Coordinates of C-alpha atoms in Angstrom, one line a residue:
M1234 CA -55.9 -7.7 -110.0
A1235 CA -59.6 -7.6 -110.8
E1236 CA -60.1 -11.0 -109.2
I1237 CA -58.3 -9.8 -106.0
A1238 CA -60.5 -6.7 -105.9
G1239 CA -63.6 -8.7 -106.3
D1240 CA -62.8 -10.8 -103.2
E1241 CA -62.7 -7.8 -100.9
A1242 CA -65.7 -7.2 -98.6
P1243 CA -67.9 -4.4 -99.7
T1244 CA -67.7 -1.2 -97.7
P1245 CA -70.7 -1.0 -95.4
P1246 CA -72.9 1.9 -96.1
P1247 CA -72.9 4.8 -93.7
P1248 CA -75.7 4.8 -91.1
I1249 CA -78.8 6.7 -92.0
S1250 CA -79.1 10.0 -90.4
G1251 CA -81.1 9.9 -87.2
E1252 CA -80.4 6.2 -86.5
V1253 CA -78.5 5.2 -83.4
S1254 CA -75.8 2.6 -83.7
T1255 CA -76.2 -0.5 -81.8
D1256 CA -72.4 -0.9 -81.4
P1257 CA -71.7 -0.3 -77.7
Y1258 CA -68.3 1.4 -78.5
T1259 CA -69.6 3.6 -81.2
S1260 CA -69.3 7.3 -80.8
I1261 CA -71.7 9.8 -82.2
P1262 CA -70.0 12.2 -84.5
A1263 CA -70.3 15.8 -83.8
S1264 CA -72.4 18.0 -86.1
T1265 CA -70.8 19.4 -89.2
G1266 CA -68.7 22.5 -88.5
S1267 CA -68.7 21.9 -84.7
N1268 CA -65.4 21.8 -82.7
N1269 CA -66.8 19.5 -80.0
P1270 CA -65.3 16.0 -79.6
P1271 CA -67.3 13.0 -80.6
L1272 CA -69.7 11.7 -78.0
R1273 CA -69.3 8.4 -76.2
T1274 CA -72.5 6.3 -75.7
T1275 CA -71.1 3.9 -73.1
K1276 CA -69.3 4.4 -69.8
P1277 CA -65.5 4.0 -70.2
G1278 CA -64.0 1.0 -68.4
V1279 CA -61.4 1.2 -65.6
K1280 CA -59.5 -2.0 -66.2
R1281 CA -56.6 -0.4 -68.0
L1282 CA -56.4 2.3 -65.5
I1283 CA -56.4 -0.2 -62.5
L1284 CA -53.8 -2.3 -64.2
T1285 CA -51.5 0.7 -64.9
A1286 CA -52.0 2.0 -61.4
S1287 CA -51.2 -1.4 -59.8
V1288 CA -47.9 -1.5 -61.6
L1289 CA -47.0 2.0 -60.5
L1290 CA -48.2 1.2 -56.9
S1291 CA -46.0 -1.9 -56.8
F1292 CA -43.0 0.3 -57.6
L1293 CA -44.0 2.7 -54.9
V1294 CA -44.6 0.0 -52.3
G1295 CA -41.2 -1.7 -53.1
L1296 CA -39.3 1.6 -52.7
P1297 CA -39.1 1.4 -48.9
F1298 CA -38.0 -2.2 -49.1
L1299 CA -35.2 -1.1 -51.5
L1300 CA -34.1 1.7 -49.2
K1301 CA -34.2 -0.7 -46.2
S1302 CA -32.2 -3.3 -47.9
T1303 CA -29.5 -0.8 -48.8
E1304 CA -29.6 1.0 -45.4
I1305 CA -26.2 1.6 -43.7
H1306 CA -26.1 0.6 -40.0
R1307 CA -24.8 3.5 -37.9
S1308 CA -24.4 3.1 -34.2
P1309 CA -24.9 6.4 -32.6
L1310 CA -21.7 8.0 -31.2
P1311 CA -21.9 10.1 -28.0
S1312 CA -20.8 13.3 -29.8
D1313 CA -22.0 15.5 -26.9
A1314 CA -19.9 13.5 -24.4
I1315 CA -16.9 13.9 -26.7
T1316 CA -17.5 17.6 -26.9
G1317 CA -17.8 17.8 -23.1
L1318 CA -14.6 16.0 -22.6
A1319 CA -12.8 18.3 -25.0
H1320 CA -14.2 21.3 -23.2
R1321 CA -13.0 20.0 -19.8
L1322 CA -9.5 19.1 -21.0
H1323 CA -9.0 22.4 -22.8
S1324 CA -10.5 24.7 -20.2
A1325 CA -8.9 22.8 -17.2
P1326 CA -5.9 20.6 -18.3
P1327 CA -5.3 17.7 -16.0
S1328 CA -3.2 18.6 -13.0
F1329 CA -2.2 16.5 -10.0
P1330 CA -2.4 18.2 -6.6
C1331 CA 0.2 17.0 -4.1
G1332 CA 1.7 17.8 -0.7
L1333 CA 5.1 19.0 0.5
H1334 CA 6.0 18.2 4.1
A1335 CA 9.1 19.9 5.5
V1336 CA 10.7 18.4 8.6
F1337 CA 13.3 20.3 10.6
L1338 CA 15.4 18.2 13.0
R1339 CA 17.1 20.8 15.1
S1340 CA 20.1 20.1 17.3
V1341 CA 19.4 23.1 19.5
P1342 CA 17.0 22.2 22.4
D1343 CA 14.6 25.1 21.8
R1344 CA 10.9 25.1 22.2
S1345 CA 9.0 24.3 19.0
D1346 CA 5.9 26.4 18.9
A1347 CA 3.0 26.9 16.4
S1348 CA 4.2 30.3 15.3
L1349 CA 7.5 29.0 14.1
T1350 CA 5.9 26.2 12.0
R1351 CA 3.4 28.7 10.6
R1352 CA 6.1 31.1 9.6
L1353 CA 8.2 28.3 7.9
E1354 CA 5.1 27.1 6.1
Q1355 CA 4.4 30.6 4.7
S1356 CA 8.0 31.0 3.7
I1357 CA 8.1 27.7 1.8
S1358 CA 4.8 28.5 0.1
A1359 CA 6.2 31.8 -1.0
Q1360 CA 9.4 30.1 -2.3
L1361 CA 7.4 27.7 -4.4
Q1362 CA 5.6 30.6 -6.1
L1363 CA 9.0 31.9 -7.3
L1364 CA 10.1 28.6 -8.8
P1365 CA 9.0 27.2 -12.2
A1366 CA 6.5 24.4 -11.9
T1367 CA 5.7 21.6 -14.3
S1368 CA 2.5 21.8 -16.4
T1369 CA 1.1 18.7 -14.6
A1370 CA 1.5 20.0 -11.1
G1371 CA -1.7 21.1 -9.4
N1372 CA -2.2 22.8 -6.1
V1373 CA 0.7 22.1 -3.7
S1374 CA -0.2 22.0 0.0
V1375 CA 2.6 22.7 2.4
S1376 CA 3.0 21.5 6.0
V1377 CA 5.9 21.9 8.4
T1378 CA 7.1 19.9 11.4
V1379 CA 9.8 21.2 13.7
E1380 CA 11.3 18.6 16.0
S1381 CA 14.0 19.2 18.7
A1382 CA 14.8 18.1 22.1
G1383 CA 12.3 20.6 23.4
G1384 CA 9.4 19.0 21.7
C1385 CA 7.7 18.4 18.3
S1386 CA 5.3 20.8 16.7
S1387 CA 3.4 20.5 13.3
S1388 CA 1.5 23.1 11.4
S1389 CA -2.3 22.7 11.5
S1390 CA -3.3 25.1 8.7
S1391 CA -2.8 22.5 6.0
N1392 CA -4.5 19.2 5.4
V1393 CA -1.2 17.5 4.4
D1394 CA -0.5 14.4 6.5
S1395 CA 2.7 12.6 5.7
G1396 CA 2.5 10.3 8.6
W1397 CA 5.7 11.6 10.2
Q1398 CA 6.4 10.0 13.6
C1399 CA 8.2 12.3 15.9
G1400 CA 11.2 10.9 17.7
T1401 CA 11.8 8.1 15.2
V1402 CA 14.7 9.7 13.3
T1403 CA 17.5 11.8 14.8
S1404 CA 20.7 13.2 13.5
A1405 CA 22.7 10.4 15.1
D1406 CA 21.1 8.0 12.5
L1407 CA 23.1 9.6 9.7
V1408 CA 26.1 7.4 10.5
I1409 CA 24.3 4.3 9.3
G1410 CA 24.7 5.3 5.7
D1411 CA 22.5 7.0 3.2
E1412 CA 20.8 3.8 1.9
V1413 CA 19.9 2.6 5.3
F1414 CA 18.9 6.1 6.4
D1415 CA 16.6 6.3 3.3
E1416 CA 14.8 3.2 4.5
L1417 CA 14.6 4.6 8.0
L1418 CA 13.0 7.7 6.8
H1419 CA 10.5 5.6 4.7
S1420 CA 9.4 3.7 7.8
A1421 CA 9.2 7.0 9.9
L1422 CA 6.9 8.5 7.3
G1423 CA 4.5 5.6 7.3
S1424 CA 2.0 5.0 4.5
G1425 CA 1.3 8.7 3.9
R1426 CA -2.1 9.9 3.0
G1427 CA -4.9 7.5 2.8
D1428 CA -6.6 9.2 -0.2
G1429 CA -3.9 8.1 -2.6
S1430 CA -2.5 11.6 -3.3
R1431 CA 1.3 12.0 -3.2
V1432 CA 3.1 13.7 -0.3
Y1433 CA 6.8 14.6 -0.8
T1434 CA 9.0 15.1 2.3
V1435 CA 12.2 17.1 2.7
V1436 CA 14.0 16.6 6.0
V1437 CA 16.5 19.2 7.2
V1438 CA 18.9 17.6 9.6
E1439 CA 20.9 20.2 11.4
V1440 CA 24.5 19.1 12.2
D1441 CA 26.6 21.8 14.0
D1442 CA 30.0 20.3 13.1
A1443 CA 29.2 19.7 9.4
E1444 CA 31.3 21.5 6.8
G1445 CA 28.7 23.1 4.5
M1446 CA 25.6 21.4 3.3
R1447 CA 24.8 18.3 1.2
V1448 CA 21.6 17.0 -0.3
V1449 CA 20.6 13.4 -0.6
V1450 CA 17.5 12.4 -2.7
G1451 CA 16.1 9.1 -1.7
K1452 CA 14.5 6.4 -3.9
H1453 CA 11.1 6.9 -2.3
R1454 CA 9.3 10.3 -2.0
H1455 CA 11.7 12.1 0.3
A1456 CA 15.0 13.8 0.4
W1457 CA 17.1 15.1 3.3
V1458 CA 19.5 18.0 3.7
V1459 CA 22.4 17.6 6.1
G1460 CA 24.4 20.5 7.5
K1461 CA 24.2 23.8 9.3
A1462 CA 22.0 26.4 7.6
D1463 CA 19.9 29.3 8.5
E1464 CA 16.2 29.4 8.0
V1465 CA 16.3 31.3 4.7
K1466 CA 18.9 28.9 3.2
A1467 CA 17.0 25.9 4.3
V1468 CA 13.7 27.1 2.9
S1469 CA 15.4 27.9 -0.4
V1470 CA 16.9 24.3 -0.6
I1471 CA 13.6 22.7 0.2
G1472 CA 11.8 24.6 -2.6
K1473 CA 14.5 23.8 -5.1
V1474 CA 14.6 20.1 -4.3
F1475 CA 10.8 19.8 -4.6
A1476 CA 10.5 21.8 -7.8
K1477 CA 13.6 20.6 -9.6
Y1478 CA 13.5 16.9 -8.9
F1479 CA 10.1 15.8 -7.5
M1480 CA 8.2 17.9 -10.0
N1481 CA 10.5 18.2 -13.1
G1482 CA 12.8 15.2 -12.8
G1483 CA 15.9 17.3 -12.9
I1484 CA 15.2 18.6 -16.4
E1485 CA 16.5 22.1 -16.8
E1486 CA 14.8 24.8 -18.9
G1487 CA 15.5 24.2 -22.6
E1488 CA 16.7 20.7 -22.0
A1489 CA 15.2 17.7 -23.8
G1490 CA 13.4 15.3 -21.6
I1491 CA 10.0 14.3 -20.2
G1492 CA 7.4 17.0 -20.9
K1493 CA 9.8 18.8 -23.3
G1494 CA 8.8 16.9 -26.4
E1495 CA 7.5 13.6 -27.7
F1496 CA 8.9 10.9 -25.4
M1497 CA 6.2 8.3 -25.6
P1498 CA 7.9 4.9 -26.5
V1499 CA 4.6 3.2 -25.8
G1500 CA 2.3 1.7 -28.5
S1501 CA -1.1 3.2 -28.9
D1502 CA -2.6 0.0 -27.4
G1503 CA -0.4 0.4 -24.3
N1504 CA 2.0 -2.4 -25.1
V1505 CA 5.7 -2.3 -25.4
V1506 CA 8.1 -5.1 -26.5
L1507 CA 11.7 -4.9 -25.2
S1508 CA 13.7 -6.9 -27.8
F1509 CA 17.3 -7.6 -26.7
S1510 CA 19.7 -8.8 -29.4
L1511 CA 23.3 -10.0 -29.2
L1512 CA 25.0 -9.4 -32.6
N1513 CA 28.1 -11.2 -33.6
A1514 CA 29.6 -9.1 -36.5
D1515 CA 31.8 -11.9 -37.8
P1516 CA 31.3 -15.4 -36.5
S1517 CA 34.5 -16.5 -38.1
D1518 CA 36.4 -14.5 -35.4
W1519 CA 34.4 -15.4 -32.3
V1520 CA 30.9 -16.4 -31.4
Y1521 CA 29.4 -15.1 -28.1
D1522 CA 26.2 -16.3 -26.4
W1523 CA 24.5 -15.1 -23.2
D1524 CA 22.3 -16.5 -20.5
F1525 CA 19.7 -13.7 -20.9
E1526 CA 16.6 -15.7 -19.8
K1527 CA 18.2 -16.4 -16.4
I1528 CA 19.9 -13.1 -15.6
G1529 CA 18.5 -10.4 -17.8
E1530 CA 14.8 -11.1 -17.2
R1531 CA 15.4 -11.3 -13.5
M1532 CA 17.0 -7.9 -13.5
L1533 CA 14.2 -6.4 -15.7
N1534 CA 11.2 -7.9 -13.9
P1535 CA 11.2 -5.0 -11.3
V1536 CA 11.4 -2.5 -14.1
V1537 CA 8.4 -4.2 -15.8
E1538 CA 6.3 -4.1 -12.6
A1539 CA 7.2 -0.4 -12.0
L1540 CA 6.1 0.7 -15.5
R1541 CA 3.0 -1.5 -15.6
P1542 CA 0.6 1.5 -15.0
I1543 CA 1.7 3.1 -18.2
A1544 CA 2.7 0.1 -20.3
E1545 CA 2.3 -3.6 -20.6
I1546 CA 5.9 -4.7 -21.3
N1547 CA 7.0 -8.0 -22.8
I1548 CA 10.6 -9.1 -23.0
E1549 CA 12.3 -11.2 -25.6
S1550 CA 15.9 -11.9 -26.7
Q1551 CA 17.8 -13.4 -29.6
V1552 CA 21.3 -14.0 -30.9
L1553 CA 22.2 -13.0 -34.5
Y1554 CA 25.3 -13.7 -36.6
H1555 CA 26.9 -12.0 -39.6
T1556 CA 25.8 -8.5 -38.6
P1557 CA 28.4 -5.9 -39.8
K1558 CA 27.8 -2.3 -39.1
S1559 CA 27.1 0.3 -41.8
S1560 CA 29.3 3.1 -40.6
Y1561 CA 33.1 3.3 -40.9
S1562 CA 35.6 3.5 -38.0
Y1563 CA 39.3 4.5 -38.0
S1564 CA 42.2 3.3 -36.0
D1565 CA 43.7 5.6 -33.4
D1566 CA 47.0 4.5 -31.7
K1567 CA 46.8 7.1 -29.0
L1568 CA 43.4 5.8 -27.9
G1569 CA 44.4 2.2 -28.4
G1570 CA 41.7 1.1 -30.7
N1571 CA 39.3 1.9 -33.5
V1572 CA 37.2 5.0 -33.0
L1573 CA 33.6 5.7 -34.1
S1574 CA 32.7 9.4 -34.1
M1575 CA 29.3 10.7 -33.1
G1576 CA 28.7 11.9 -36.7
D1577 CA 28.8 8.2 -37.9
I1578 CA 26.2 7.0 -35.4
P1579 CA 23.1 7.6 -37.6
F1580 CA 24.7 5.2 -40.1
F1581 CA 25.7 2.6 -37.5
V1582 CA 22.6 0.4 -37.6
N1583 CA 22.6 -1.8 -40.7
S1584 CA 19.0 -2.4 -41.5
N1585 CA 19.9 -4.6 -44.4
E1586 CA 21.9 -7.1 -42.4
W1587 CA 20.4 -6.7 -38.9
H1588 CA 17.2 -8.7 -39.0
L1589 CA 15.9 -7.4 -35.6
D1590 CA 12.2 -7.2 -36.4
T1591 CA 11.4 -10.8 -35.6
S1592 CA 9.2 -10.2 -32.6
T1593 CA 6.4 -12.6 -31.9
S1594 CA 5.0 -10.6 -29.0
A1595 CA 4.4 -7.4 -31.0
T1596 CA 0.8 -7.4 -32.2
G1597 CA -1.4 -4.7 -33.5
R1598 CA -0.1 -1.3 -32.7
S1599 CA 2.5 -2.4 -30.1
K1600 CA 5.8 -0.6 -29.9
V1601 CA 9.0 -2.5 -30.2
L1602 CA 12.2 -1.0 -28.6
Q1603 CA 15.4 -2.6 -29.8
F1604 CA 18.4 -3.0 -27.4
V1605 CA 21.4 -4.2 -29.3
V1606 CA 24.7 -5.5 -28.0
Y1607 CA 27.2 -5.2 -30.9
I1608 CA 30.3 -7.4 -30.8
P1609 CA 32.8 -6.1 -33.3
S1610 CA 35.0 -8.3 -35.5
A1611 CA 38.6 -8.9 -34.7
R1612 CA 39.9 -6.4 -37.3
E1613 CA 37.9 -3.5 -35.7
C1614 CA 38.3 -4.6 -32.1
P1615 CA 38.4 -2.8 -29.7
L1616 CA 35.8 -0.3 -31.0
Y1617 CA 35.2 2.9 -29.0
L1618 CA 32.6 5.6 -29.3
Q1619 CA 34.1 9.1 -29.3
L1620 CA 32.1 12.0 -27.9
P1621 CA 32.1 15.4 -29.6
D1622 CA 34.5 16.8 -27.1
G1623 CA 37.1 14.2 -28.0
R1624 CA 36.6 12.0 -24.9
L1625 CA 35.6 8.4 -25.1
S1626 CA 32.2 7.4 -24.0
K1627 CA 32.2 5.7 -20.5
T1628 CA 29.3 3.4 -21.4
N1629 CA 30.3 2.9 -25.1
A1630 CA 26.6 3.1 -25.9
F1631 CA 24.1 5.4 -27.5
I1632 CA 20.3 5.6 -28.0
S1633 CA 18.0 6.4 -30.9
P1634 CA 14.8 8.0 -29.7
M1635 CA 11.7 5.9 -30.3
W1636 CA 13.8 3.1 -31.7
G1637 CA 16.0 1.8 -28.8
G1638 CA 19.7 1.7 -27.9
V1639 CA 23.0 0.2 -29.0
L1640 CA 25.9 -1.0 -26.8
I1641 CA 29.3 -1.7 -28.4
W1642 CA 30.8 -4.5 -26.3
N1643 CA 34.4 -5.3 -26.7
P1644 CA 35.3 -8.9 -25.7
P1645 CA 37.9 -9.1 -22.9
D1646 CA 40.5 -10.7 -25.1
C1647 CA 40.2 -8.2 -28.0
S1648 CA 42.9 -5.7 -28.9
L1649 CA 44.4 -3.9 -32.0
D1650 CA 46.5 -7.0 -32.7
S1651 CA 43.7 -9.5 -32.2
K1652 CA 43.9 -12.6 -34.3
K1653 CA 41.1 -14.7 -35.6
T1654 CA 40.2 -17.6 -33.3
H1655 CA 38.2 -19.4 -36.0
G1656 CA 34.7 -19.2 -34.5
T1657 CA 35.5 -19.9 -30.9
R1658 CA 32.3 -20.2 -28.9
K1659 CA 32.2 -18.2 -25.7
K1660 CA 29.6 -16.9 -23.3
M1661 CA 29.3 -13.5 -21.6
S1662 CA 29.9 -13.8 -17.9
S1663 CA 27.2 -13.0 -15.4
Q1664 CA 29.0 -9.9 -14.3
E1665 CA 29.4 -8.7 -17.9
L1666 CA 25.7 -9.4 -18.6
M1667 CA 24.6 -7.5 -15.5
E1668 CA 26.6 -4.5 -16.4
T1669 CA 25.1 -4.6 -19.9
I1670 CA 21.6 -4.7 -18.5
E1671 CA 22.3 -1.8 -16.2
I1672 CA 23.3 0.3 -19.2
F1673 CA 20.2 -0.8 -21.0
I1674 CA 18.1 0.3 -18.0
G1675 CA 19.7 3.7 -18.2
Q1676 CA 18.9 3.9 -21.9
L1677 CA 15.3 2.9 -21.2
R1678 CA 15.1 5.8 -18.7
Q1679 CA 16.3 8.1 -21.4
L1680 CA 13.8 6.8 -23.9
F1681 CA 11.0 7.6 -21.4
G1682 CA 12.4 11.1 -21.0
L1683 CA 14.3 10.8 -17.7
K1684 CA 18.0 11.3 -17.2
P1685 CA 20.2 8.1 -17.3
S1686 CA 21.8 9.3 -14.0
Y1687 CA 22.0 12.4 -11.8
L1688 CA 25.7 12.2 -11.1
S1689 CA 26.3 15.6 -12.8
Q1690 CA 23.4 17.2 -11.1
D1691 CA 23.9 19.6 -8.1
M1692 CA 22.4 22.6 -6.5
D1693 CA 25.4 24.6 -5.6
M1694 CA 26.2 21.9 -3.1
P1695 CA 27.1 18.2 -3.1
T1696 CA 24.0 16.2 -4.2
K1697 CA 23.6 12.4 -4.0
F1698 CA 20.9 10.2 -5.4
V1699 CA 20.0 6.8 -3.9
V1700 CA 19.5 4.3 -6.7
S1701 CA 16.5 2.1 -6.8
E1702 CA 16.7 -1.6 -7.8
K1703 CA 13.7 -1.0 -10.0
G1704 CA 15.6 1.3 -12.2
F1705 CA 13.1 4.1 -11.4
T1706 CA 12.6 5.8 -8.0
E1707 CA 9.1 6.4 -6.7
W1708 CA 9.2 10.1 -7.4
E1709 CA 10.4 9.4 -10.9
L1710 CA 7.5 7.0 -11.4
D1711 CA 5.1 9.6 -10.2
L1712 CA 6.5 12.0 -12.8
L1713 CA 6.1 9.4 -15.5
Y1714 CA 2.6 8.6 -14.4
R1715 CA 1.6 12.3 -14.5
H1716 CA 3.0 13.0 -17.9
H1717 CA 1.8 9.8 -19.5
A1718 CA -1.7 10.3 -18.1
C1719 CA -1.9 13.8 -19.5
S1720 CA -0.5 12.8 -22.9
N1721 CA -2.8 9.8 -23.2
L1722 CA -5.8 11.8 -22.3
L1723 CA -5.0 14.4 -25.0
S1724 CA -4.3 11.6 -27.5
C1725 CA -7.6 9.9 -26.7
L1726 CA -9.5 13.1 -27.2
T1727 CA -7.8 13.8 -30.5
T1728 CA -8.7 10.3 -31.7
L1729 CA -12.3 10.5 -30.6
E1730 CA -12.7 13.9 -32.2
S1731 CA -11.3 12.6 -35.4
L1732 CA -13.6 9.6 -35.4
S1733 CA -16.6 11.7 -34.7
S1734 CA -15.7 14.1 -37.5
L1735 CA -15.1 11.2 -39.9
V1736 CA -18.5 9.7 -39.1
R1737 CA -20.3 13.0 -39.7
S1738 CA -18.5 13.7 -43.0
L1739 CA -19.4 10.2 -44.4
P1740 CA -23.2 9.6 -44.1
R1741 CA -22.8 6.2 -45.9
M1742 CA -20.2 5.0 -43.4
I1743 CA -20.9 1.8 -41.4
V1744 CA -20.6 2.3 -37.7
M1745 CA -20.9 -1.0 -35.9
D1746 CA -22.3 -1.4 -32.4
E1747 CA -18.9 -2.5 -31.2
I1748 CA -17.4 0.8 -32.3
G1749 CA -20.1 2.7 -30.3
R1750 CA -19.4 0.6 -27.3
Q1751 CA -15.6 1.1 -27.5
V1752 CA -16.2 4.9 -27.7
E1753 CA -18.4 4.8 -24.6
L1754 CA -15.9 2.7 -22.7
S1755 CA -13.1 5.1 -23.8
L1756 CA -15.0 8.1 -22.5
E1757 CA -15.7 6.3 -19.3
A1758 CA -12.0 5.5 -18.8
A1759 CA -11.1 9.1 -19.7
N1760 CA -13.5 10.5 -17.1
L1761 CA -12.1 8.1 -14.5
A1762 CA -8.5 9.2 -15.4
Q1763 CA -9.5 12.9 -15.1
G1764 CA -11.2 12.3 -11.8
N1765 CA -8.2 10.5 -10.3
A1766 CA -6.0 13.3 -11.6
T1767 CA -8.0 15.9 -9.6
L1768 CA -7.4 13.7 -6.5
G1769 CA -3.7 13.4 -7.2
I1770 CA -3.8 9.6 -7.7
S1771 CA -1.3 9.5 -10.5
D1772 CA -0.8 5.8 -11.0
S1773 CA -4.6 5.0 -11.2
S1774 CA -5.0 8.0 -13.5
A1775 CA -2.2 6.7 -15.8
V1776 CA -3.9 3.2 -16.0
H1777 CA -7.3 4.6 -17.0
A1778 CA -5.7 7.1 -19.4
T1779 CA -3.8 4.3 -21.1
R1780 CA -7.0 2.3 -21.4
A1781 CA -8.9 5.2 -22.7
R1782 CA -6.4 5.8 -25.5
A1783 CA -6.2 2.1 -26.4
L1784 CA -10.0 1.9 -26.7
A1785 CA -10.2 5.1 -28.8
E1786 CA -7.5 3.7 -31.1
D1787 CA -9.4 0.4 -31.4
A1788 CA -12.6 2.2 -32.3
F1789 CA -10.8 4.4 -34.9
F1790 CA -9.0 1.5 -36.5
H1791 CA -11.8 -1.0 -36.4
P1792 CA -11.7 -3.5 -39.3
S1793 CA -15.2 -2.6 -40.4
I1794 CA -14.1 1.0 -41.0
M1795 CA -10.8 0.2 -42.7
S1796 CA -12.1 -2.5 -45.1
I1797 CA -14.7 -0.5 -47.0
S1798 CA -14.3 2.5 -49.3
Y1799 CA -17.1 5.0 -48.6
A1800 CA -18.7 7.3 -51.2
S1801 CA -21.1 10.2 -51.1
I1802 CA -24.9 9.9 -51.5
E1803 CA -24.5 11.1 -55.2
H1804 CA -22.4 8.0 -55.9
Y1805 CA -25.1 5.8 -54.2
F1806 CA -27.7 7.2 -56.6
A1807 CA -25.3 6.8 -59.6
I1808 CA -25.1 3.1 -58.9
Y1809 CA -28.9 2.4 -58.7
M1810 CA -30.3 4.9 -61.2
P1811 CA -29.2 3.0 -64.3
F1812 CA -31.2 0.0 -63.1
F1813 CA -34.4 1.6 -61.9
A1814 CA -34.7 5.0 -63.6
P1815 CA -35.6 3.8 -67.2
V1816 CA -38.3 1.3 -66.0
S1817 CA -39.7 3.7 -63.4
L1818 CA -39.9 6.5 -65.9
H1819 CA -41.8 4.4 -68.4
V1820 CA -44.3 3.1 -65.8
L1821 CA -44.9 6.7 -64.6
L1822 CA -45.4 8.0 -68.1
A1823 CA -47.8 5.2 -68.9
A1824 CA -49.8 5.9 -65.8
I1825 CA -50.1 9.6 -66.7
K1826 CA -51.0 8.8 -70.3
E1827 CA -53.7 6.3 -69.2
L1828 CA -55.1 8.7 -66.7
K1829 CA -55.4 11.4 -69.4
R1830 CA -57.1 8.9 -71.7
Y1831 CA -59.6 7.9 -69.0
K1832 CA -60.4 11.5 -68.3
A1833 CA -61.0 12.2 -72.0
E1834 CA -63.3 9.2 -72.5
R1835 CA -65.1 10.1 -69.3
A1836 CA -65.7 13.6 -70.7
K1837 CA -67.1 12.2 -73.9
Y1838 CA -69.5 10.0 -72.0
S1839 CA -70.6 12.9 -69.8
A1840 CA -71.3 15.0 -72.9
F1841 CA -73.4 12.2 -74.3
L1842 CA -75.5 11.9 -71.2
A1843 CA -76.0 15.6 -71.2
S1844 CA -77.1 15.6 -74.8
Q1845 CA -79.6 12.8 -74.1
A1846 CA -81.0 14.7 -71.2
T1847 CA -81.4 17.8 -73.4
S1848 CA -83.2 15.9 -76.2
S1849 CA -85.6 14.2 -73.9

């Protein structure tokens, strides 16, 4: 231990009082008993301070780059335009102005003057005020034409111009039949108004020797009343025909139908697939096929063209086998077959065995309407559908709202004592297939909210309706166009408001430029639909409203929105704070500590300079 101690360097003696150390980093100690810090004889360096500040500065400079690299792209949505559309739709719901032209073909050769037409016009206008109008009906302009052997006079107070050509139609033309007379009236009315708005015409044909009155509603936009009636009765019938059928489609108060609930069997993208299926319940009994591509599509093409303004319709067909029903039926000898009650209808469709959803045309948000022809097996054939009042259904068919319809088709050779024919292959005849398609067209009318037929409709007098080969008359199509345009506009507004609210509630939500463009195009189409509605152009308004809804749905369900889970800004900080907070905190504390040290050393050096100046 002594040797180790002897190797140690001797401790240098303390400097002599009054000498100044030549060490540049030596501080002069303060006088004994003084609280002042030791003095520094050299100027403190800034290298450590610059190095620490540069590290801190690099963090501060890199912060904007970090924020930019994690920035969320948000295309600006026209929120003000959406709010403006909502204000217009809520304050002034879409309504379609139209015209009513009443024509009186009188058998009495009296003089038709302006006072008579003006009085009739005022009476009809007053009658319309007393009748319930549909929510989509706007201002109704009324005009009157009185034609007799003494001349032809029309009211001039209204701007309604139906294109009526005086002298073209007389009461003698009624003998040619209602269908031909309907086309004769259509040619006499010409093309109507050139601005695209709808004008409906009711012709009163006075026949002196007629027993009572009868009403015939044509397949275009006109109807006629035949018989002998006074002025008050004629005005009342004109108002009822216009309000009940042309405006409301024959739907009574409290009755389900168009405008009375949700009858929109159209996909949100405006596409509809009509899927027709022929179901053989037990192929071991018999196997039926059909020539649908040749006959069915030919009959349905006019329907597809008529409904094109509100839906893009695709048609497909298939034949399925081994498709038993789920509900039970019972044998009734009085009715001569097996009976299926209305209470068992909800259980008729066998979703486990009926593989109907094989559509290749249905894409995205398209709506598929199923139309099924069910051929029962031999042991349950014939199978009848019994109505609640005990009668058998004339069509032997039923519908399921928003799903489609089912027709129970009993083969011609089936009976209660039918025997198995061991899978005999047969084909539905052309007449049988045409009758089946006609029933399906009636079911399609019901799915769209119209009546399958108006045979039971009357107005306290015999009423007849001319059937259109399109399945829908022109005045029925106008009704569909109006209601679908209004419904699609409101649906478009709801979707756009939901999208705008969603974007505002999620600041970290990505909004692609394509979404902003789709919203702008949707608003543009909605404005066009609303503008056409104010002009009474229902078909164009329906087209633009359908496009507006489809674009709004495309924007709301854009893949960039659906594929990412968005979190709040707090979650964003929680992700990055564990990576950057510890390092940043240590760099900041080091910078603060170095700055304090530099200030302290600077204060020592300043004190030394001051003491030197005092001593000299």
